[in-house]
mmCIF file of C-alpha atoms in Angstrom:
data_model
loop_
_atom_site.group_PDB
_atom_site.id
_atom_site.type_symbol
_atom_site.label_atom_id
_atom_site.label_comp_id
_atom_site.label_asym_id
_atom_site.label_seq_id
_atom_site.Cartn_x
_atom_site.Cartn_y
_atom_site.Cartn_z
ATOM 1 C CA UNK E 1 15.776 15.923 -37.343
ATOM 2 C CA UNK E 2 11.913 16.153 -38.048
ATOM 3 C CA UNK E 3 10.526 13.648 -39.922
ATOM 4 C CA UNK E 4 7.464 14.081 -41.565
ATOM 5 C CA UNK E 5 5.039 12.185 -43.468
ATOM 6 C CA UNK E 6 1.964 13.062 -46.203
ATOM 7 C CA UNK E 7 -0.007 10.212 -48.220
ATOM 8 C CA UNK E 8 -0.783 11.168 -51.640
ATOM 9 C CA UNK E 9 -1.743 10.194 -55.451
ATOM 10 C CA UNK E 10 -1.200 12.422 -58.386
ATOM 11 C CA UNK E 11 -4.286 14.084 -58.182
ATOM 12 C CA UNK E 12 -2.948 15.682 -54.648
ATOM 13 C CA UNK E 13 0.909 16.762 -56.028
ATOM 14 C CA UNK E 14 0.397 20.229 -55.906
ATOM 15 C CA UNK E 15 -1.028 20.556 -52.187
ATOM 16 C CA UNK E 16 1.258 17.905 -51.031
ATOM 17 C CA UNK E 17 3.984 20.439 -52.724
ATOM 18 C CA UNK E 18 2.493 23.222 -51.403
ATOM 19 C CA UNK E 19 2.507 22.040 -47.804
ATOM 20 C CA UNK E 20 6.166 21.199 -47.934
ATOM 21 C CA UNK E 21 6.791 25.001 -49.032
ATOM 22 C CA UNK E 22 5.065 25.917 -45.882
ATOM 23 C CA UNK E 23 7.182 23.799 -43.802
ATOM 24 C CA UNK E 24 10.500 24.349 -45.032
ATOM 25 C CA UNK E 25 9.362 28.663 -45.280
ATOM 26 C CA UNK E 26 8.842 28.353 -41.740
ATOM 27 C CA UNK E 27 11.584 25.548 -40.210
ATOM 28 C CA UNK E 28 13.101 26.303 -37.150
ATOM 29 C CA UNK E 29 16.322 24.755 -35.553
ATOM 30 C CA UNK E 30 15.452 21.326 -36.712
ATOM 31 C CA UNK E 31 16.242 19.804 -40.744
ATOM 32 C CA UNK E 32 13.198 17.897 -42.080
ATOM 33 C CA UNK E 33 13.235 14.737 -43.316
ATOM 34 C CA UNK E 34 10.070 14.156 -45.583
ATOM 35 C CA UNK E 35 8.424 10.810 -46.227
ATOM 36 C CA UNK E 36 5.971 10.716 -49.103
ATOM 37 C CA UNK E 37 3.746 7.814 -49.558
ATOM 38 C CA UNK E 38 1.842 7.122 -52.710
ATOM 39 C CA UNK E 39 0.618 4.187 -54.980
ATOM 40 C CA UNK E 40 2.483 5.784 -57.834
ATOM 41 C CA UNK E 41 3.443 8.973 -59.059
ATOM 42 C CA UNK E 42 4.211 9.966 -62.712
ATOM 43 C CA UNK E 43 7.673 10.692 -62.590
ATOM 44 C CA UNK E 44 7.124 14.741 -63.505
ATOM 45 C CA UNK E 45 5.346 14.848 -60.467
ATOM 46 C CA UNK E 46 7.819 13.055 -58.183
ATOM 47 C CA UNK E 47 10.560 15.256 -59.554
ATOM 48 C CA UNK E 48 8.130 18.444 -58.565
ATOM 49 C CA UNK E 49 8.325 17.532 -55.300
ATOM 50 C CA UNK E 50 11.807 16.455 -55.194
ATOM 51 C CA UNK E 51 12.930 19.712 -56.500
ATOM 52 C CA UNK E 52 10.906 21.602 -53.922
ATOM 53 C CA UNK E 53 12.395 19.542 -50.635
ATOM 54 C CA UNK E 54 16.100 19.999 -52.710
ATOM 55 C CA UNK E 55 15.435 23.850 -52.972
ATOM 56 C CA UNK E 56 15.150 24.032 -49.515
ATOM 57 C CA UNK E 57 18.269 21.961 -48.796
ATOM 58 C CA UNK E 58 16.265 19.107 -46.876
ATOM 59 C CA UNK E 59 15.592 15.412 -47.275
ATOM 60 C CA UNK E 60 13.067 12.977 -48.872
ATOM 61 C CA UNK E 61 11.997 9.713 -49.635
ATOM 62 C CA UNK E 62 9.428 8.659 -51.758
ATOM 63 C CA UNK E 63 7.575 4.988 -50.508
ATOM 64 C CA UNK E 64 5.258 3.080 -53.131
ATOM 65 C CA UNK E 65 2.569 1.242 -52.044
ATOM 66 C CA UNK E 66 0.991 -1.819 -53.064
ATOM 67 C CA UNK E 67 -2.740 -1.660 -52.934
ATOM 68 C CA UNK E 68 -3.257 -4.919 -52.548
ATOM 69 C CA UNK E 69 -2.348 -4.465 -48.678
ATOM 70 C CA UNK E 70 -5.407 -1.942 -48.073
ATOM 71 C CA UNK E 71 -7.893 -4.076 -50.963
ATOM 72 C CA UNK E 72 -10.818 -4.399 -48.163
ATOM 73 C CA UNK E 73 -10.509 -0.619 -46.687
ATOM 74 C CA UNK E 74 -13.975 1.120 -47.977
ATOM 75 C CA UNK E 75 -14.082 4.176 -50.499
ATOM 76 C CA UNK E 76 -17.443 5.330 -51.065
ATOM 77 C CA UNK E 77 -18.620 6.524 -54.651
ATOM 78 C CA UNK E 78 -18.346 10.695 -54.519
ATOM 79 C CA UNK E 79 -15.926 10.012 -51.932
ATOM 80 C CA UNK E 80 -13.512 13.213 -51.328
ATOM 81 C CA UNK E 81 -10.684 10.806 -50.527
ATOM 82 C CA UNK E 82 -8.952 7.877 -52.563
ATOM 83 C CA UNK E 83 -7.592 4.863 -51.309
ATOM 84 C CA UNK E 84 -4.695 7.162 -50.080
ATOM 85 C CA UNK E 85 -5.998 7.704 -47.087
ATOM 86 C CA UNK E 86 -5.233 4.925 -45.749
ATOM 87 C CA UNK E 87 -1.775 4.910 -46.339
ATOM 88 C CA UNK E 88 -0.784 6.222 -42.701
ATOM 89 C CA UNK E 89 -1.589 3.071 -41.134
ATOM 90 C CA UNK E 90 0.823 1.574 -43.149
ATOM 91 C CA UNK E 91 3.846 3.690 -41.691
ATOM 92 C CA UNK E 92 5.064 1.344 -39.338
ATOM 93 C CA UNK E 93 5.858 -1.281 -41.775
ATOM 94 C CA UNK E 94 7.098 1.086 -44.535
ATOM 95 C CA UNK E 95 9.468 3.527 -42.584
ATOM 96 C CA UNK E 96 13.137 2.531 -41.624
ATOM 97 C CA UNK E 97 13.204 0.986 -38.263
ATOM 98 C CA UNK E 98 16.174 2.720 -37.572
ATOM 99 C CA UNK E 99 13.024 5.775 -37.106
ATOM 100 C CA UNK E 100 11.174 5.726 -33.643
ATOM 101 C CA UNK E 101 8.950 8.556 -34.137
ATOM 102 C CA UNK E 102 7.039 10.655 -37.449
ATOM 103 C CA UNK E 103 4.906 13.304 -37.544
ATOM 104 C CA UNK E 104 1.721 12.208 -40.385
ATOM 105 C CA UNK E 105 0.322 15.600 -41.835
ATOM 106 C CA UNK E 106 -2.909 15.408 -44.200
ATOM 107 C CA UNK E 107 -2.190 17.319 -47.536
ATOM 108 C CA UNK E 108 -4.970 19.911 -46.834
ATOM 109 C CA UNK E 109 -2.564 21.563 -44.895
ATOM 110 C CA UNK E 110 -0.849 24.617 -44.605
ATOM 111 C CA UNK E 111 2.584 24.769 -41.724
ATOM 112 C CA UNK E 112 2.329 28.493 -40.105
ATOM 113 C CA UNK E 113 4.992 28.241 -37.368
ATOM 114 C CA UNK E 114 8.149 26.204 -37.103
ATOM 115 C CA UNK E 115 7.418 22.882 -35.744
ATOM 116 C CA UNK E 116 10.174 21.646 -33.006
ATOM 117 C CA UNK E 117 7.196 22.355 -30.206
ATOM 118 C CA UNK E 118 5.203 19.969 -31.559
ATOM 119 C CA UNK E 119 7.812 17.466 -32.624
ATOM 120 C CA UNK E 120 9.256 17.294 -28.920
ATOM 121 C CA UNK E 121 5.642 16.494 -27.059
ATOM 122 C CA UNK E 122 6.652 13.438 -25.328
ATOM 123 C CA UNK E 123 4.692 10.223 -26.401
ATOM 124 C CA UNK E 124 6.843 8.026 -24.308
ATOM 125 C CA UNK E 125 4.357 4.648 -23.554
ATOM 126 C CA UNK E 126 1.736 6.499 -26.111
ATOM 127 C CA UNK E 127 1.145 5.175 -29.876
ATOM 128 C CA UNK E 128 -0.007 8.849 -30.852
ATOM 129 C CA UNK E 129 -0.026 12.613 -30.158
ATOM 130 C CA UNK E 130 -3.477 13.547 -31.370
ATOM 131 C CA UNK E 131 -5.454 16.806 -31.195
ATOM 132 C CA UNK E 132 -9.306 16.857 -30.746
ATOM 133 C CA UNK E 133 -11.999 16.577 -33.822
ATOM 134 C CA UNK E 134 -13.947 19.477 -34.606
ATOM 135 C CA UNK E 135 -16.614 16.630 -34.318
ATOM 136 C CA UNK E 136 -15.427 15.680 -31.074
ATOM 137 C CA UNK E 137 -19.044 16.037 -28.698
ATOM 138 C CA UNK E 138 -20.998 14.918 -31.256
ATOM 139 C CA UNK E 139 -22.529 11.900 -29.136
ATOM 140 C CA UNK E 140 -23.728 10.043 -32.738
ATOM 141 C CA UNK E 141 -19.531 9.055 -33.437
ATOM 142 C CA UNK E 142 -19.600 7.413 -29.821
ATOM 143 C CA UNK E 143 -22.565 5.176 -30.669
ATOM 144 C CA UNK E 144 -21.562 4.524 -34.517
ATOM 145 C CA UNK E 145 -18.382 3.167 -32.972
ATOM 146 C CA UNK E 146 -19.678 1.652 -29.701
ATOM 147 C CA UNK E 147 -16.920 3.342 -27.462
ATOM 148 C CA UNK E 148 -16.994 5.828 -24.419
ATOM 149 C CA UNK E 149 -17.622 9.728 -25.240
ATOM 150 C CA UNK E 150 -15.621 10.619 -22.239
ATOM 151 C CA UNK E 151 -12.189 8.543 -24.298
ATOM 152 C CA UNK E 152 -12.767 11.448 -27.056
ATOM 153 C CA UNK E 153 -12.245 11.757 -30.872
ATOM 154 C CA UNK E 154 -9.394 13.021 -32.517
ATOM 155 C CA UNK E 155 -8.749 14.046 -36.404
ATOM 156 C CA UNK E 156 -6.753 12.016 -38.001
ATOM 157 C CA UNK E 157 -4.902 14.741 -40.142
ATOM 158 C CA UNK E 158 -2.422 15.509 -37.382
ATOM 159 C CA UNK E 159 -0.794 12.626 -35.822
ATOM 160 C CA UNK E 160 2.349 12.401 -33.889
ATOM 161 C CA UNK E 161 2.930 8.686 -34.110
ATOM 162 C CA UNK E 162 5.619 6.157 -31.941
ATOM 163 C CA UNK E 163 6.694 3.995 -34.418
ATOM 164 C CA UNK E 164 8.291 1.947 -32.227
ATOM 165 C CA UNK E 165 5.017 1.258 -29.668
ATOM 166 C CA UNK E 166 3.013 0.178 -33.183
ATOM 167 C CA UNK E 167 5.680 -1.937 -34.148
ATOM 168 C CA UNK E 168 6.152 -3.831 -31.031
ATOM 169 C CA UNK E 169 2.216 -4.221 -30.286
ATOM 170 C CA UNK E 170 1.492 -4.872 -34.301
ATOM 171 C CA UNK E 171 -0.943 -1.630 -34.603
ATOM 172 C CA UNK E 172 -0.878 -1.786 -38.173
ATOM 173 C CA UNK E 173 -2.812 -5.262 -38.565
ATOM 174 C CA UNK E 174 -5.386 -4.365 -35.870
ATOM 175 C CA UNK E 175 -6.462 -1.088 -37.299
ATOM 176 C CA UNK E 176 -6.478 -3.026 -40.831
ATOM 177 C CA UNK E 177 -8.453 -5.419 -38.849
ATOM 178 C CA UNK E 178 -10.853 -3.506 -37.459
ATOM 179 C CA UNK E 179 -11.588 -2.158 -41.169
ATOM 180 C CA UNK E 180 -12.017 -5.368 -42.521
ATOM 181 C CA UNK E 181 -14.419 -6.363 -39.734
ATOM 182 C CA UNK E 182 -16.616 -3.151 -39.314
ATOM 183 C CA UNK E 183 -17.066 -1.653 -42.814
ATOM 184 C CA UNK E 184 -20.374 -0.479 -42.257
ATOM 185 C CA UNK E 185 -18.999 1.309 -39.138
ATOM 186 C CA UNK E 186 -16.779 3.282 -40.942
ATOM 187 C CA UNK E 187 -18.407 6.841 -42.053
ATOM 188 C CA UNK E 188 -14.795 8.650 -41.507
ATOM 189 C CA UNK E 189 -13.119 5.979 -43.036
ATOM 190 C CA UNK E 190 -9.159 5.381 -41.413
ATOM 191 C CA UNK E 191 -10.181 8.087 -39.468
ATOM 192 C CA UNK E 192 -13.094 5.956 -37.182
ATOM 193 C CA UNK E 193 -11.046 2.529 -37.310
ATOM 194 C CA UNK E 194 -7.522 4.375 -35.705
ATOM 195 C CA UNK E 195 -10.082 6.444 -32.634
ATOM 196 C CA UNK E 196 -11.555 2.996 -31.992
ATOM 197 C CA UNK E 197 -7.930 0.812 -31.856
ATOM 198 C CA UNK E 198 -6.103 3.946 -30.025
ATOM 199 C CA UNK E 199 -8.747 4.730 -27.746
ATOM 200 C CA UNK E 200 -6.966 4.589 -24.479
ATOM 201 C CA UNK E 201 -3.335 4.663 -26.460
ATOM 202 C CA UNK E 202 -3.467 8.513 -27.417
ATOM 203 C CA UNK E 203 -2.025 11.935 -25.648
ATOM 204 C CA UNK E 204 -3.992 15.252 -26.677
ATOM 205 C CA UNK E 205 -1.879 17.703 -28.044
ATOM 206 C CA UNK E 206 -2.879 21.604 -28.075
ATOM 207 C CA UNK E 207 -5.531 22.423 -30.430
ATOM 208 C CA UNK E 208 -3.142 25.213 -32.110
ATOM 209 C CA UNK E 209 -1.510 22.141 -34.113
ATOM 210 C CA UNK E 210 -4.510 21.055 -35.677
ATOM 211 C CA UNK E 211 -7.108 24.103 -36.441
ATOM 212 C CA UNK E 212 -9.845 22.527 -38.096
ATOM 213 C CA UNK E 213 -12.681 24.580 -40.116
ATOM 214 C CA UNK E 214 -15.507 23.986 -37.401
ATOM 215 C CA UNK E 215 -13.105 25.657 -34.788
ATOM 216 C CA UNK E 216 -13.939 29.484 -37.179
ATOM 217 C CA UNK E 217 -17.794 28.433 -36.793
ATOM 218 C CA UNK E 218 -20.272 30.875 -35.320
ATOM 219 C CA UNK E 219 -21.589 27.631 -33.458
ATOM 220 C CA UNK E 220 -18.985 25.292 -33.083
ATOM 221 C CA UNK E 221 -19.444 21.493 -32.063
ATOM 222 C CA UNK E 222 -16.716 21.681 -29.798
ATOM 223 C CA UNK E 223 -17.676 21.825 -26.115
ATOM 224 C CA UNK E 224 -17.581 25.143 -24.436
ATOM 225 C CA UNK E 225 -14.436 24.308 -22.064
ATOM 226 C CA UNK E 226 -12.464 24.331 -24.883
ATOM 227 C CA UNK E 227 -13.293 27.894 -26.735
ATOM 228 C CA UNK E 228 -10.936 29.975 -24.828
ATOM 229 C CA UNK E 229 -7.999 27.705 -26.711
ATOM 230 C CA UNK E 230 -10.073 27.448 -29.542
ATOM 231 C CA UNK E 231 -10.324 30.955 -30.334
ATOM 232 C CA UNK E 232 -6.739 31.625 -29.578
ATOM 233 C CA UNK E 233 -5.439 28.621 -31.705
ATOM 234 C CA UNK E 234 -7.858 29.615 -34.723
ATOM 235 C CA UNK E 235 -6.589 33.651 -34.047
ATOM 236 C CA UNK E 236 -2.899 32.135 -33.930
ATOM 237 C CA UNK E 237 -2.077 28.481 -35.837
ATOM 238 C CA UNK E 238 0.678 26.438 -36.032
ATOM 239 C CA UNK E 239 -0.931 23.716 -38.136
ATOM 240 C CA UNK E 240 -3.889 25.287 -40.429
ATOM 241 C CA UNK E 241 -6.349 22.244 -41.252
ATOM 242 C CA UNK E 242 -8.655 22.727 -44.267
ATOM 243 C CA UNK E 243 -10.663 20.136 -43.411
ATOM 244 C CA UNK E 244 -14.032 20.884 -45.364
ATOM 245 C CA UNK E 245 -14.742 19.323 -48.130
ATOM 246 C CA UNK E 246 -14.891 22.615 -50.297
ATOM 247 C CA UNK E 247 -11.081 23.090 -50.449
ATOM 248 C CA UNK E 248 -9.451 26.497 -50.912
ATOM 249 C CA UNK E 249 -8.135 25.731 -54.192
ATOM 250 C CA UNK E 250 -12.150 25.792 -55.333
ATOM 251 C CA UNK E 251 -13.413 28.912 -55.984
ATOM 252 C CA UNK E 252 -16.281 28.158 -53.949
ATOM 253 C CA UNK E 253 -14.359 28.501 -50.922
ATOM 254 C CA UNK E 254 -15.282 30.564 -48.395
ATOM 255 C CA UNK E 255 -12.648 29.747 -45.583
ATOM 256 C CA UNK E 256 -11.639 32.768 -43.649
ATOM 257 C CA UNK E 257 -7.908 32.006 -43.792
ATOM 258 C CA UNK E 258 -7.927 30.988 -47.586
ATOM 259 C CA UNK E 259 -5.125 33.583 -48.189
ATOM 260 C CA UNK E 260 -2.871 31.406 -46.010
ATOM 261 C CA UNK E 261 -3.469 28.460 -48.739
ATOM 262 C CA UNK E 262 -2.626 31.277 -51.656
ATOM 263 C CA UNK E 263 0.262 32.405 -50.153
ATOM 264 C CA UNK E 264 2.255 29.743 -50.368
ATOM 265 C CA UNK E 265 0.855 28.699 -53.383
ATOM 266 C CA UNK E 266 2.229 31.679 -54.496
ATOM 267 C CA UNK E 267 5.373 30.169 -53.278
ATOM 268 C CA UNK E 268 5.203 26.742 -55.304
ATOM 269 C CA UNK E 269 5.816 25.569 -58.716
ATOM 270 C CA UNK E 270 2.214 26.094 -58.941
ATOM 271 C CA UNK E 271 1.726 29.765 -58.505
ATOM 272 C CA UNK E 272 0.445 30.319 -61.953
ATOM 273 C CA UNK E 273 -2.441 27.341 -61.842
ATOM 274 C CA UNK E 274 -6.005 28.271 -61.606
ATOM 275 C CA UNK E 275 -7.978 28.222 -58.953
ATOM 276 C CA UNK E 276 -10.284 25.623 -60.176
ATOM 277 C CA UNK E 277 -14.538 25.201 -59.733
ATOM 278 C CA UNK E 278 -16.293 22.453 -57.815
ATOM 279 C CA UNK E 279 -18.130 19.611 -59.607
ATOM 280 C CA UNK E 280 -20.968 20.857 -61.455
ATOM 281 C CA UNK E 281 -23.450 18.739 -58.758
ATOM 282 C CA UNK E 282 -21.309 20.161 -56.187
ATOM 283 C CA UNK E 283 -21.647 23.558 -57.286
ATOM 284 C CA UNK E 284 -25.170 23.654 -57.533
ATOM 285 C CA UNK E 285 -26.002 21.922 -54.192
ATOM 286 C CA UNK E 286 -23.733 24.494 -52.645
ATOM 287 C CA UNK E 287 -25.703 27.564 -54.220
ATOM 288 C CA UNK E 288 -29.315 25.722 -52.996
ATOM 289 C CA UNK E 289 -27.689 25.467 -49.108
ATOM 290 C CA UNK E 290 -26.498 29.144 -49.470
ATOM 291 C CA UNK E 291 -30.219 30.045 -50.670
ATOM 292 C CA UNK E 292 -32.381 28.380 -47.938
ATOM 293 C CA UNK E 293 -30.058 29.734 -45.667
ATOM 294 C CA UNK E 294 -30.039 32.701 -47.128
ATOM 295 C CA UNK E 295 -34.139 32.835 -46.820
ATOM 296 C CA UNK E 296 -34.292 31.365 -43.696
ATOM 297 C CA UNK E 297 -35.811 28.098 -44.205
ATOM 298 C CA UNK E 298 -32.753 26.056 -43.129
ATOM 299 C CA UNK E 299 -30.333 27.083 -40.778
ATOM 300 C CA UNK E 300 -26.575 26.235 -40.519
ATOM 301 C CA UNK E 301 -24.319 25.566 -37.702
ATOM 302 C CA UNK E 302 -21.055 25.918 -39.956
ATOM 303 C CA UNK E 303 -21.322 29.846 -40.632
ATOM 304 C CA UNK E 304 -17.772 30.727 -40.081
ATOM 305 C CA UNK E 305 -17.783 33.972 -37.588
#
């Protein structure tokens, strides 16, 4: 059994249902077991997803979190994330022990392939099964966070985790330690305090389970020994990572696999909902980028191709 967890509030019900469509359209051999984690649903919502994971003749549980636990873990104002963010790091504590192993999946996410390949990487002696940031040679992380380039950066959207390594080495409280300590450090938020505490405690997984935006980039960040995989993960996904902050239930979008996102949308309970518009401030900042592009007086690395 595959068990699988997503962190989410009730603004983020419909993509956390929409990702569970895409996992359960394309399961293979293996039943899921999903793990939701939230600070409170309204019960319509909860039901929603319950239905969904019921339709498809697989399991769930549904966690609530107290706050209180995460009080000191920084949210910026105009953040794109809540304080669910942070509810991965919490896993270890929340999750039956009886469970040695979880796979975390951000709710920006749509599941293209069935995932037994990625659920059976071995992370034996490992905390984590990460796959590289889109970010990842950008030398400015390395010296925000005072740590070696050469030990990497992963995104923290796809994470294979060993429950059992966090709980015996108490994971949990140094990553919430870490926040507490280095606030100002954190840009990424959870994201920068887990690369920093799992540094040298991480296996890379293939880039196909975690295809970020900056990986369909005329430019990309990433370094060049990595574009032959990078081009055949982005041409060929298992794990499809909408990662920009213009999401592709926003209009505005411009993602070249968007129609992955509508498809199973199409799929959900919410097949009828609008596709919504950014924020107005948003919007308009978006439309002045596309301009001086446009004109030539800025230019952009994050074209897609």
């Amino acid at each position: 059994m595959i068990h699988i967890a997503c962190c989410l509030d009730n603004a983020f019900t419909s993509h956390c249902g929409i990702l569970i469509v895409s996992i359960c359209e394309n399961r293979g051999l293996e039943p899921i077991y999903f793990h939701l984690l939230t600070d409170g649903l309204d019960a319509s919502n909860e039901k929603l997803l319950k239905d969904i994971v019921a339709r498809y003749g697989q399991l769930i549980t549904v966690y609530k979190i107290d706050k209180k636990d995460l009080e000191n873990c920084p949210i910026r104002k105009n953040d794109h994330v809540s304080i669910a963010a942070y509810f991965r790091i919490l896993l270890p504590l929340l999750i039956p022990e009886s469970i040695s192993k979880i796979l975390y999946l951000d709710c920006d996410i749509v599941v293209l392939k069935d995932l037994d390949c990625l659920w059976n990487i071995n992370i034996y002696d490992h905390a984590v099964g990460v796959i590289l940031d889109m970010f990842n040679h950008d030398v400015r992380i390395y010296n925000r966070l005072d740590y070696d380039m050469s030990l990497g950066y992963f995104n923290s959207g796809v994470l294979l985790v060993n429950l059992d390594f966090w709980r015996v080495t108490g994971l949990s409280s140094e990553v919430l330690d870490y926040i507490n300590e280095n606030p100002e450090k954190l840009k990424f938020w959870d994201q920068d305090a887990l690369n920093y505490v799992l540094k040298d405690k991480k296996v890379n997984m293939p880039l196909r389970f975690n295809v970020q935006d900056g990986f369909y980039w005329k430019d990309p960040f990433v370094a060049k020994k990595y574009w032959k995989e990078m081009y055949k993960a982005a041409a060929d996904p298992v794990v499809l990572h909408y990662t920009g902050y213009i999401k592709p239930w926003y209009k505005e979008c411009d993602h070249p696999r968007k129609d992955l996102y509508m498809k199973y949308k199409s799929l959900s309970p919410w097949k009828h909902q609008k596709i919504g518009h950014l924020r107005l401030l948003l919007r308009v900042r978006c439309l002045i980028l596309k301009l001086l592009i446009g004109l030539g007086i800025m230019s952009s690395r994050s074209n897609y191709r």
